[in-house]
CSV table of C-alpha atoms in Angstrom, one decimal:
chain,number,residue,atom,x,y,z
W,190,MET,CA,125.9,117.4,72.9
W,191,THR,CA,128.5,116.6,75.5
W,192,THR,CA,128.7,112.9,76.5
W,193,THR,CA,129.4,111.6,79.9
W,194,PRO,CA,133.0,110.5,80.2
W,195,PRO,CA,133.8,107.0,81.4
W,196,ILE,CA,133.5,106.2,85.0
W,197,GLN,CA,136.9,106.5,86.7
W,198,GLY,CA,138.4,104.9,89.7
W,199,VAL,CA,138.8,101.4,91.2
W,200,THR,CA,136.4,98.8,92.7
W,201,ASP,CA,137.1,95.5,94.4
W,202,GLN,CA,135.8,92.6,92.4
W,203,ARG,CA,133.1,91.6,94.8
W,204,PHE,CA,131.7,95.2,94.5
W,205,ALA,CA,131.6,95.2,90.7
W,206,ALA,CA,127.8,95.6,90.8
W,207,VAL,CA,128.3,98.8,92.8
W,208,ARG,CA,130.2,100.3,89.9
W,209,ASP,CA,127.4,99.3,87.6
W,210,ALA,CA,124.8,100.9,89.8
W,211,PHE,CA,126.9,104.1,90.0
W,212,ALA,CA,127.3,104.2,86.2
W,213,HIS,CA,123.6,103.5,85.7
W,214,ASN,CA,122.7,106.7,87.5
W,215,PHE,CA,124.2,108.7,84.6
W,216,THR,CA,121.7,107.3,82.2
W,217,ALA,CA,118.7,106.8,84.5
W,218,PHE,CA,118.8,110.3,86.1
W,219,PRO,CA,120.0,113.7,85.0
W,220,GLU,CA,123.3,113.1,86.8
W,221,VAL,CA,126.0,115.7,85.9
W,222,GLY,CA,128.9,114.9,88.1
W,223,ALA,CA,129.3,112.6,91.0
W,224,ALA,CA,131.6,110.5,93.1
W,225,LEU,CA,131.2,107.4,95.3
W,226,ALA,CA,133.5,105.9,98.0
W,227,VAL,CA,133.0,102.8,100.2
W,228,THR,CA,135.2,101.3,102.8
W,229,VAL,CA,134.9,98.0,104.7
W,230,ASP,CA,137.1,97.3,107.8
W,231,GLY,CA,138.6,100.7,107.2
W,232,ALA,CA,140.0,99.8,103.8
W,233,PRO,CA,138.7,101.3,100.5
W,234,VAL,CA,136.7,98.9,98.3
W,235,VAL,CA,135.0,101.4,96.0
W,236,ASP,CA,136.5,104.7,94.9
W,237,LEU,CA,134.7,106.1,91.8
W,238,TRP,CA,133.9,109.3,90.0
W,239,GLY,CA,132.5,110.6,86.8
W,240,GLY,CA,130.7,113.3,84.9
W,241,TYR,CA,131.4,117.1,84.8
W,242,LEU,CA,132.0,120.0,87.0
W,243,VAL,CA,129.2,122.0,85.3
W,244,PRO,CA,126.7,121.1,82.7
W,245,GLY,CA,127.9,121.1,79.1
W,246,HIS,CA,131.5,121.9,80.1
W,247,PRO,CA,134.4,119.8,79.1
W,248,ALA,CA,136.1,119.8,82.5
W,249,PRO,CA,135.6,116.3,83.9
W,250,TRP,CA,135.0,115.4,87.5
W,251,GLN,CA,138.2,114.3,89.2
W,252,ARG,CA,139.0,112.2,92.3
W,253,ASP,CA,139.8,115.4,94.2
W,254,THR,CA,136.9,117.5,93.0
W,255,LEU,CA,135.2,119.2,95.9
W,256,VAL,CA,131.5,119.9,96.2
W,257,ASN,CA,129.1,121.6,98.6
W,258,LEU,CA,127.5,119.1,100.9
W,259,TYR,CA,124.5,121.0,102.2
W,260,SER,CA,123.3,119.1,105.3
W,261,THR,CA,125.7,116.2,105.0
W,262,SER,CA,127.9,118.9,106.6
W,263,LYS,CA,126.0,118.3,109.9
W,264,GLY,CA,127.8,115.1,110.5
W,265,ILE,CA,131.1,116.9,110.4
W,266,GLY,CA,129.8,119.4,113.0
W,267,ALA,CA,128.7,116.5,115.2
W,268,LEU,CA,132.1,114.9,115.0
W,269,CYS,CA,133.7,118.1,116.1
W,270,ALA,CA,131.5,118.2,119.1
W,271,HIS,CA,132.1,114.5,120.0
W,272,VAL,CA,135.9,115.0,119.8
W,273,LEU,CA,135.5,117.6,122.5
W,274,VAL,CA,133.3,115.2,124.5
W,275,GLU,CA,136.0,112.5,124.1
W,276,ARG,CA,138.5,114.8,125.5
W,277,GLY,CA,136.4,115.7,128.5
W,278,GLN,CA,136.1,119.3,127.4
W,279,LEU,CA,132.4,119.3,126.6
W,280,ASP,CA,129.6,117.8,128.7
W,281,LEU,CA,126.5,117.0,126.7
W,282,ASP,CA,124.3,117.3,129.8
W,283,ALA,CA,125.7,120.6,130.8
W,284,PRO,CA,123.6,123.7,130.0
W,285,VAL,CA,124.6,125.4,126.8
W,286,ALA,CA,124.8,128.6,128.9
W,287,SER,CA,127.6,127.2,131.0
W,288,TYR,CA,129.8,127.6,127.8
W,289,TRP,CA,127.9,130.4,126.2
W,290,PRO,CA,126.5,132.7,129.0
W,291,GLU,CA,124.5,134.9,126.6
W,292,PHE,CA,122.5,131.9,125.5
W,293,ALA,CA,120.6,131.9,128.8
W,294,GLN,CA,118.2,134.6,127.7
W,295,GLN,CA,114.5,133.9,127.2
W,296,GLY,CA,114.4,131.0,129.7
W,297,LYS,CA,117.1,129.0,127.8
W,298,ASP,CA,119.4,128.8,130.9
W,299,THR,CA,118.8,125.0,131.4
W,300,ILE,CA,118.9,123.7,127.8
W,301,PRO,CA,121.6,121.0,127.7
W,302,VAL,CA,124.1,120.8,124.8
W,303,ARG,CA,122.6,117.4,123.7
W,304,TRP,CA,119.3,119.2,122.7
W,305,LEU,CA,121.2,121.3,120.2
W,306,LEU,CA,122.6,118.2,118.6
W,307,SER,CA,119.3,116.3,118.7
W,308,HIS,CA,117.2,119.2,117.3
W,309,ARG,CA,115.2,119.5,120.5
W,310,ALA,CA,116.2,123.0,121.6
W,311,GLY,CA,113.3,124.7,119.9
W,312,LEU,CA,115.6,127.1,117.9
W,313,PRO,CA,115.2,126.2,114.2
W,314,ALA,CA,114.7,129.8,113.2
W,315,VAL,CA,115.1,133.4,114.3
W,316,GLU,CA,111.8,135.2,114.4
W,317,SER,CA,112.8,138.8,113.8
W,318,ASP,CA,113.6,139.4,110.1
W,319,LEU,CA,117.3,139.4,109.3
W,320,PRO,CA,119.0,140.9,106.2
W,321,ARG,CA,120.6,138.6,103.6
W,322,GLU,CA,124.1,139.5,104.7
W,323,ALA,CA,123.5,138.2,108.2
W,324,THR,CA,124.2,134.7,107.0
W,325,TYR,CA,127.8,135.6,106.8
W,326,ASP,CA,128.0,137.6,110.0
W,327,TRP,CA,128.8,135.3,112.9
W,328,HIS,CA,128.2,137.8,115.6
W,329,THR,CA,124.8,138.8,114.2
W,330,MET,CA,123.6,135.3,114.1
W,331,THR,CA,124.8,134.1,117.4
W,332,THR,CA,123.4,137.3,119.1
W,333,ALA,CA,120.0,136.7,117.4
W,334,LEU,CA,119.9,133.1,118.5
W,335,ALA,CA,121.0,133.9,122.1
W,336,ALA,CA,118.1,136.4,122.2
W,337,GLN,CA,115.6,134.1,120.5
W,338,LYS,CA,112.7,132.5,122.5
W,339,PRO,CA,112.3,128.8,121.8
W,340,TRP,CA,109.5,128.1,119.4
W,341,TRP,CA,108.3,125.1,121.5
W,342,GLU,CA,109.1,123.9,125.0
W,343,PRO,CA,112.7,122.6,124.7
W,344,GLY,CA,113.0,118.8,125.1
W,345,THR,CA,109.4,118.1,124.5
W,346,ALA,CA,109.6,117.7,120.7
W,347,HIS,CA,112.1,117.9,117.9
W,348,GLY,CA,112.3,120.0,114.7
W,349,TYR,CA,115.1,120.2,112.1
W,350,HIS,CA,117.5,123.1,112.9
W,351,ALA,CA,118.3,123.2,109.2
W,352,LEU,CA,120.6,126.3,109.2
W,353,THR,CA,120.7,127.5,112.9
W,354,TYR,CA,122.7,124.3,113.7
W,355,SER,CA,125.6,126.2,112.1
W,356,TRP,CA,125.8,128.9,114.7
W,357,LEU,CA,124.4,126.8,117.7
W,358,ILE,CA,127.0,124.0,117.4
W,359,GLY,CA,129.7,126.2,115.9
W,360,GLU,CA,129.5,128.7,118.8
W,361,VAL,CA,129.7,125.9,121.4
W,362,VAL,CA,132.7,124.5,119.7
W,363,LYS,CA,134.2,127.9,119.5
W,364,ARG,CA,133.6,128.7,123.2
W,365,VAL,CA,135.0,125.4,124.3
W,366,ALA,CA,137.9,125.0,121.9
W,367,GLY,CA,138.9,128.6,121.5
W,368,LYS,CA,138.9,128.5,117.7
W,369,SER,CA,136.2,128.5,115.0
W,370,VAL,CA,134.5,125.3,114.0
W,371,GLY,CA,136.2,125.4,110.7
W,372,ALA,CA,139.7,125.7,112.2
W,373,PHE,CA,138.9,123.0,114.8
W,374,PHE,CA,137.8,120.6,112.1
W,375,ARG,CA,140.9,121.3,110.1
W,376,ASP,CA,143.3,120.9,112.9
W,377,GLU,CA,141.7,118.2,115.0
W,378,VAL,CA,139.9,116.0,112.4
W,379,ALA,CA,140.9,116.7,108.8
W,380,GLN,CA,144.6,116.9,109.3
W,381,PRO,CA,145.0,113.8,111.5
W,382,LEU,CA,142.8,111.8,109.1
W,383,ALA,CA,144.4,113.4,106.0
W,384,LEU,CA,141.0,114.5,104.7
W,385,ASP,CA,140.4,116.8,101.8
W,386,ALA,CA,137.4,118.3,103.5
W,387,HIS,CA,136.7,121.8,104.7
W,388,ILE,CA,134.4,124.1,106.5
W,389,GLY,CA,135.2,127.4,104.9
W,390,LEU,CA,137.8,127.6,102.1
W,391,GLY,CA,139.5,130.3,100.1
W,392,PRO,CA,139.6,131.2,96.4
W,393,ALA,CA,142.5,128.9,95.7
W,394,PHE,CA,140.2,126.0,95.9
W,395,ASP,CA,137.6,127.4,93.4
W,396,SER,CA,139.1,125.7,90.3
W,397,ARG,CA,138.3,122.3,91.7
W,398,ILE,CA,134.9,123.0,93.2
W,399,ALA,CA,131.9,121.6,91.2
W,400,ASP,CA,129.1,124.1,90.7
W,401,ILE,CA,125.8,123.1,92.5
W,402,ILE,CA,123.0,122.8,90.0
W,403,PRO,CA,119.5,123.5,91.3
W,404,ALA,CA,116.9,120.7,91.2
W,405,PRO,CA,114.6,120.8,88.2
W,406,PRO,CA,111.0,121.9,88.8
W,407,PRO,CA,108.6,119.3,90.0
W,408,SER,CA,106.4,117.6,87.5
W,409,PRO,CA,102.8,118.8,87.2
W,410,GLY,CA,100.9,117.7,90.3
W,411,GLU,CA,104.0,116.6,92.2
W,412,PHE,CA,104.2,117.9,95.8
W,413,ASP,CA,107.1,120.3,96.4
W,414,ARG,CA,107.7,120.4,100.1
W,415,LEU,CA,110.1,123.4,99.9
W,416,ALA,CA,107.6,125.4,97.9
W,417,ALA,CA,104.9,124.6,100.5
W,418,VAL,CA,107.2,125.7,103.3
W,419,PHE,CA,107.8,129.0,101.5
W,420,GLU,CA,104.1,129.8,101.1
W,421,ASP,CA,103.8,131.5,104.5
W,422,SER,CA,106.7,134.0,105.1
W,423,THR,CA,105.7,134.4,108.8
W,424,SER,CA,105.8,130.7,109.6
W,425,MET,CA,108.5,128.9,111.6
W,426,PRO,CA,109.4,126.5,108.7
W,427,TYR,CA,109.8,129.4,106.3
W,428,LYS,CA,112.1,131.3,108.6
W,429,ALA,CA,114.1,128.1,109.3
W,430,PHE,CA,115.1,128.0,105.7
W,431,ASN,CA,114.9,131.6,104.6
W,432,ASN,CA,115.7,133.9,107.5
W,433,PRO,CA,118.2,135.4,106.5
W,434,PRO,CA,117.0,135.2,102.9
W,435,LEU,CA,119.0,132.6,101.0
W,436,SER,CA,119.2,132.1,97.3
W,437,ARG,CA,119.1,128.6,95.9
W,438,ARG,CA,122.2,129.5,94.0
W,439,ALA,CA,124.1,130.8,97.0
W,440,ALA,CA,126.2,127.7,97.2
W,441,ASN,CA,128.2,128.8,94.1
W,442,THR,CA,129.2,132.2,95.5
W,443,ARG,CA,132.6,133.0,97.0
W,444,GLU,CA,131.0,134.3,100.2
W,445,TRP,CA,129.2,131.0,100.8
W,446,ARG,CA,132.3,129.0,100.2
W,447,ALA,CA,134.3,131.1,102.6
W,448,ALA,CA,131.8,131.0,105.4
W,449,GLU,CA,131.9,128.4,108.2
W,450,LEU,CA,128.3,127.1,108.1
W,451,VAL,CA,128.7,123.6,109.5
W,452,ALA,CA,124.9,123.0,109.0
W,453,ALA,CA,125.2,123.4,105.2
W,454,ASN,CA,128.4,124.5,103.5
W,455,ALA,CA,131.1,122.0,104.1
W,456,HIS,CA,133.0,121.0,101.0
W,457,ALA,CA,134.6,117.6,100.5
W,458,ASN,CA,135.1,114.8,98.0
W,459,ALA,CA,133.6,111.3,98.4
W,460,TRP,CA,136.8,109.5,99.5
W,461,SER,CA,137.4,112.0,102.3
W,462,LEU,CA,133.9,111.6,103.7
W,463,ALA,CA,134.2,107.8,103.4
W,464,ARG,CA,137.5,107.8,105.3
W,465,MET,CA,136.0,110.0,108.0
W,466,TYR,CA,133.1,107.7,108.6
W,467,ALA,CA,135.4,104.7,108.2
W,468,ALA,CA,137.0,105.7,111.5
W,469,LEU,CA,133.5,105.9,113.1
W,470,ALA,CA,132.6,102.5,111.7
W,471,ASN,CA,135.7,100.9,113.2
W,472,GLY,CA,135.6,101.9,116.8
W,473,GLY,CA,136.8,105.5,116.3
W,474,ALA,CA,140.2,104.6,114.9
W,475,LEU,CA,142.1,103.7,111.6
W,476,PRO,CA,145.2,101.6,111.6
W,477,ALA,CA,148.4,102.7,109.9
W,478,SER,CA,148.8,101.9,106.2
W,479,GLU,CA,151.4,102.6,103.5
W,480,GLU,CA,149.7,105.9,102.8
W,481,TYR,CA,148.5,107.1,106.3
W,482,PRO,CA,149.6,106.9,109.9
W,483,ALA,CA,147.4,105.3,112.6
W,484,VAL,CA,144.9,107.7,114.1
W,485,ARG,CA,142.2,107.5,116.8
W,486,LEU,CA,139.5,110.2,117.2
W,487,LEU,CA,136.9,108.6,119.5
W,488,SER,CA,136.3,105.6,121.7
W,489,ALA,CA,133.7,103.0,120.8
W,490,ALA,CA,131.7,104.2,123.9
W,491,THR,CA,131.6,107.8,122.6
W,492,ILE,CA,130.5,106.6,119.2
W,493,ASP,CA,127.7,104.4,120.7
W,494,ALA,CA,126.5,107.4,122.7
W,495,ALA,CA,126.6,109.6,119.6
W,496,ARG,CA,124.4,107.2,117.6
W,497,ALA,CA,121.9,106.4,120.4
W,498,GLU,CA,118.4,107.6,119.3
W,499,GLN,CA,117.5,111.0,120.9
W,500,SER,CA,114.6,112.1,118.6
W,501,ARG,CA,112.0,110.2,116.6
W,502,GLY,CA,108.7,110.9,115.0
W,503,ASP,CA,107.0,113.9,113.5
W,504,ASP,CA,109.4,116.8,112.9
W,505,MET,CA,108.1,120.1,114.0
W,506,VAL,CA,109.7,122.0,111.1
W,507,LEU,CA,109.4,119.5,108.2
W,508,HIS,CA,106.3,117.7,109.3
W,509,LEU,CA,107.5,114.3,108.3
W,510,GLU,CA,109.1,111.4,110.1
W,511,SER,CA,112.8,111.8,111.2
W,512,ARG,CA,115.2,110.2,113.6
W,513,PHE,CA,118.3,111.7,115.2
W,514,GLY,CA,121.1,110.7,117.5
W,515,LEU,CA,123.5,113.3,118.8
W,516,GLY,CA,124.1,115.4,115.7
W,517,PHE,CA,123.8,112.4,113.4
W,518,MET,CA,120.8,111.4,111.3
W,519,LEU,CA,119.5,107.8,111.8
W,520,PRO,CA,117.7,105.8,109.1
W,521,ALA,CA,114.0,106.8,108.9
W,522,GLY,CA,111.3,107.9,106.5
W,523,MET,CA,113.1,111.3,106.1
W,524,ARG,CA,116.3,109.7,105.0
W,525,TYR,CA,116.4,105.9,104.7
W,526,PHE,CA,119.9,104.7,104.0
W,527,SER,CA,120.3,101.4,105.8
W,528,ASP,CA,118.3,98.5,107.2
W,529,ASN,CA,120.5,98.7,110.3
W,530,PRO,CA,118.6,101.1,112.6
W,531,ARG,CA,121.9,102.0,114.3
W,532,ALA,CA,123.7,103.1,111.2
W,533,PHE,CA,124.3,106.9,111.4
W,534,GLY,CA,125.5,109.8,109.3
W,535,HIS,CA,123.8,112.5,107.4
W,536,SER,CA,122.3,113.4,104.1
W,537,GLY,CA,122.1,116.7,102.4
W,538,MET,CA,119.5,118.6,100.4
W,539,GLY,CA,119.6,117.5,96.8
W,540,GLY,CA,121.1,114.0,97.4
W,541,SER,CA,124.5,113.8,99.0
W,542,LEU,CA,124.9,111.1,101.7
W,543,ALA,CA,127.6,109.9,104.1
W,544,PHE,CA,127.2,107.3,106.8
W,545,ALA,CA,128.8,104.6,109.0
W,546,ASP,CA,127.4,101.2,109.7
W,547,PRO,CA,129.6,99.9,112.6
W,548,GLU,CA,127.9,96.5,112.6
W,549,ALA,CA,129.0,95.9,109.0
W,550,ARG,CA,132.3,97.9,109.6
W,551,LEU,CA,131.1,99.9,106.5
W,552,SER,CA,131.3,103.5,105.4
W,553,VAL,CA,129.6,105.0,102.4
W,554,ALA,CA,129.9,108.5,100.8
W,555,TYR,CA,128.1,109.8,97.7
W,556,VAL,CA,128.4,113.3,96.5
W,557,MET,CA,127.1,115.1,93.4
W,558,ASN,CA,126.4,118.5,91.9
W,559,GLN,CA,123.0,118.0,90.4
W,560,LEU,CA,120.3,118.4,93.0
W,561,LEU,CA,117.3,116.2,92.6
W,562,THR,CA,115.5,116.0,96.0
W,563,GLY,CA,114.2,118.6,98.4
W,564,VAL,CA,114.1,118.1,102.2
W,565,ASP,CA,111.9,115.0,102.2
W,566,GLY,CA,112.4,111.5,101.2
W,567,GLY,CA,115.7,109.9,100.1
W,568,ASP,CA,117.3,110.3,96.8
W,569,ARG,CA,116.5,107.6,94.3
W,570,ARG,CA,120.1,107.6,93.0
W,571,TRP,CA,121.0,105.9,96.3
W,572,TRP,CA,118.8,102.9,96.0
W,573,GLY,CA,120.7,100.9,93.4
W,574,ILE,CA,124.0,101.8,94.9
W,575,LEU,CA,123.0,100.8,98.5
W,576,SER,CA,121.4,97.6,97.4
W,577,ALA,CA,124.5,96.6,95.5
W,578,ILE,CA,126.8,97.5,98.5
W,579,TYR,CA,124.8,95.5,101.0
W,580,GLU,CA,124.3,92.6,98.6
W,581,ALA,CA,128.1,92.4,98.2
W,582,LEU,CA,128.3,92.1,102.0
W,583,GLY,CA,125.8,89.3,102.1
W,584,SER,CA,123.1,91.5,103.5
W,585,THR,CA,120.1,93.5,102.2
W,586,PHE,CA,118.9,97.0,101.7
W,587,THR,CA,115.2,97.6,101.6
W,588,VAL,CA,114.4,100.1,98.9
W,589,PRO,CA,111.7,102.5,100.2
W,590,ALA,CA,108.3,102.4,98.5
W,591,ALA,CA,107.9,105.1,95.9
């Protein structure tokens, strides 16, 4: 049997317990490969990785290993939108249709951009059945969403736009910036911050992408929320996740990796995500260092607006408690990752997580290839890590009740 290689990387002395918690996950859970990065005051204090790219394979996880992030990608899409807001090119209170005229169909002419970011637009799914290949056809998906009638009165409730966020936010960025969301992120965020993070990448990257491993089946009697969602193929929740039809193994295909689905298919490593959120945890800027030039993406005011609560309570799609700012997830029952209610970021199906806690000047990123959770709850692999991080800072993290 293949054994787990030693944990690689560096940890500041006061965060030694974080290294222990990360290593513990490889024995306490069916962890295969993972990485963890933490910054404080914009400086790295934890940068760890371990395990394998695929089960039973001798290729070890490396610092530059990339992995699909699922919905942790949404924070990247949100940042792209807020860069345009910072530059005065995008008005969150303007109608989406002022940038995307075709969107005005079916009474959607007054829906403001902020409702797309806060999951309040009533567009978590396309009602008419779409073929599998539509996932990778931008025109088909944006045309379908422009023609779609909202599932509820926009602005009156919120429901997770699990996949449609890709085309809704992506098309607004494209119309405003004149380039695709993947290109915008590369040029305006990833390159200035020197991030190894991507929305859409070519085959040259495949050798260092870790395969996604589907979650093991639930234990007998354990509730499987995704299975429950898929019971009724005519329902809004079913269509939100499976129209177009999407295999749970799609993330390992070349067509998925090449697409620009900012809701679910960004690829990154932990240190890049932690650096991105480090800028957001420190007023929107990072100072120059020996390795990187100084860079500013946002103002503190733009960040505070981005993390202000917009949606809270029962989610119309997932039917559980969730909280959202403007494109960013806030700590709540759906994904509890900080005792600071103003911390913000996003998690992804299966367990990835990245967030900023500006009050602690902290950023955290955890990525892995073995999925363990569905769409509800947090991932138990987080709890020891987050407890150790906040304890090192002289604070606390409340582990959610099982």
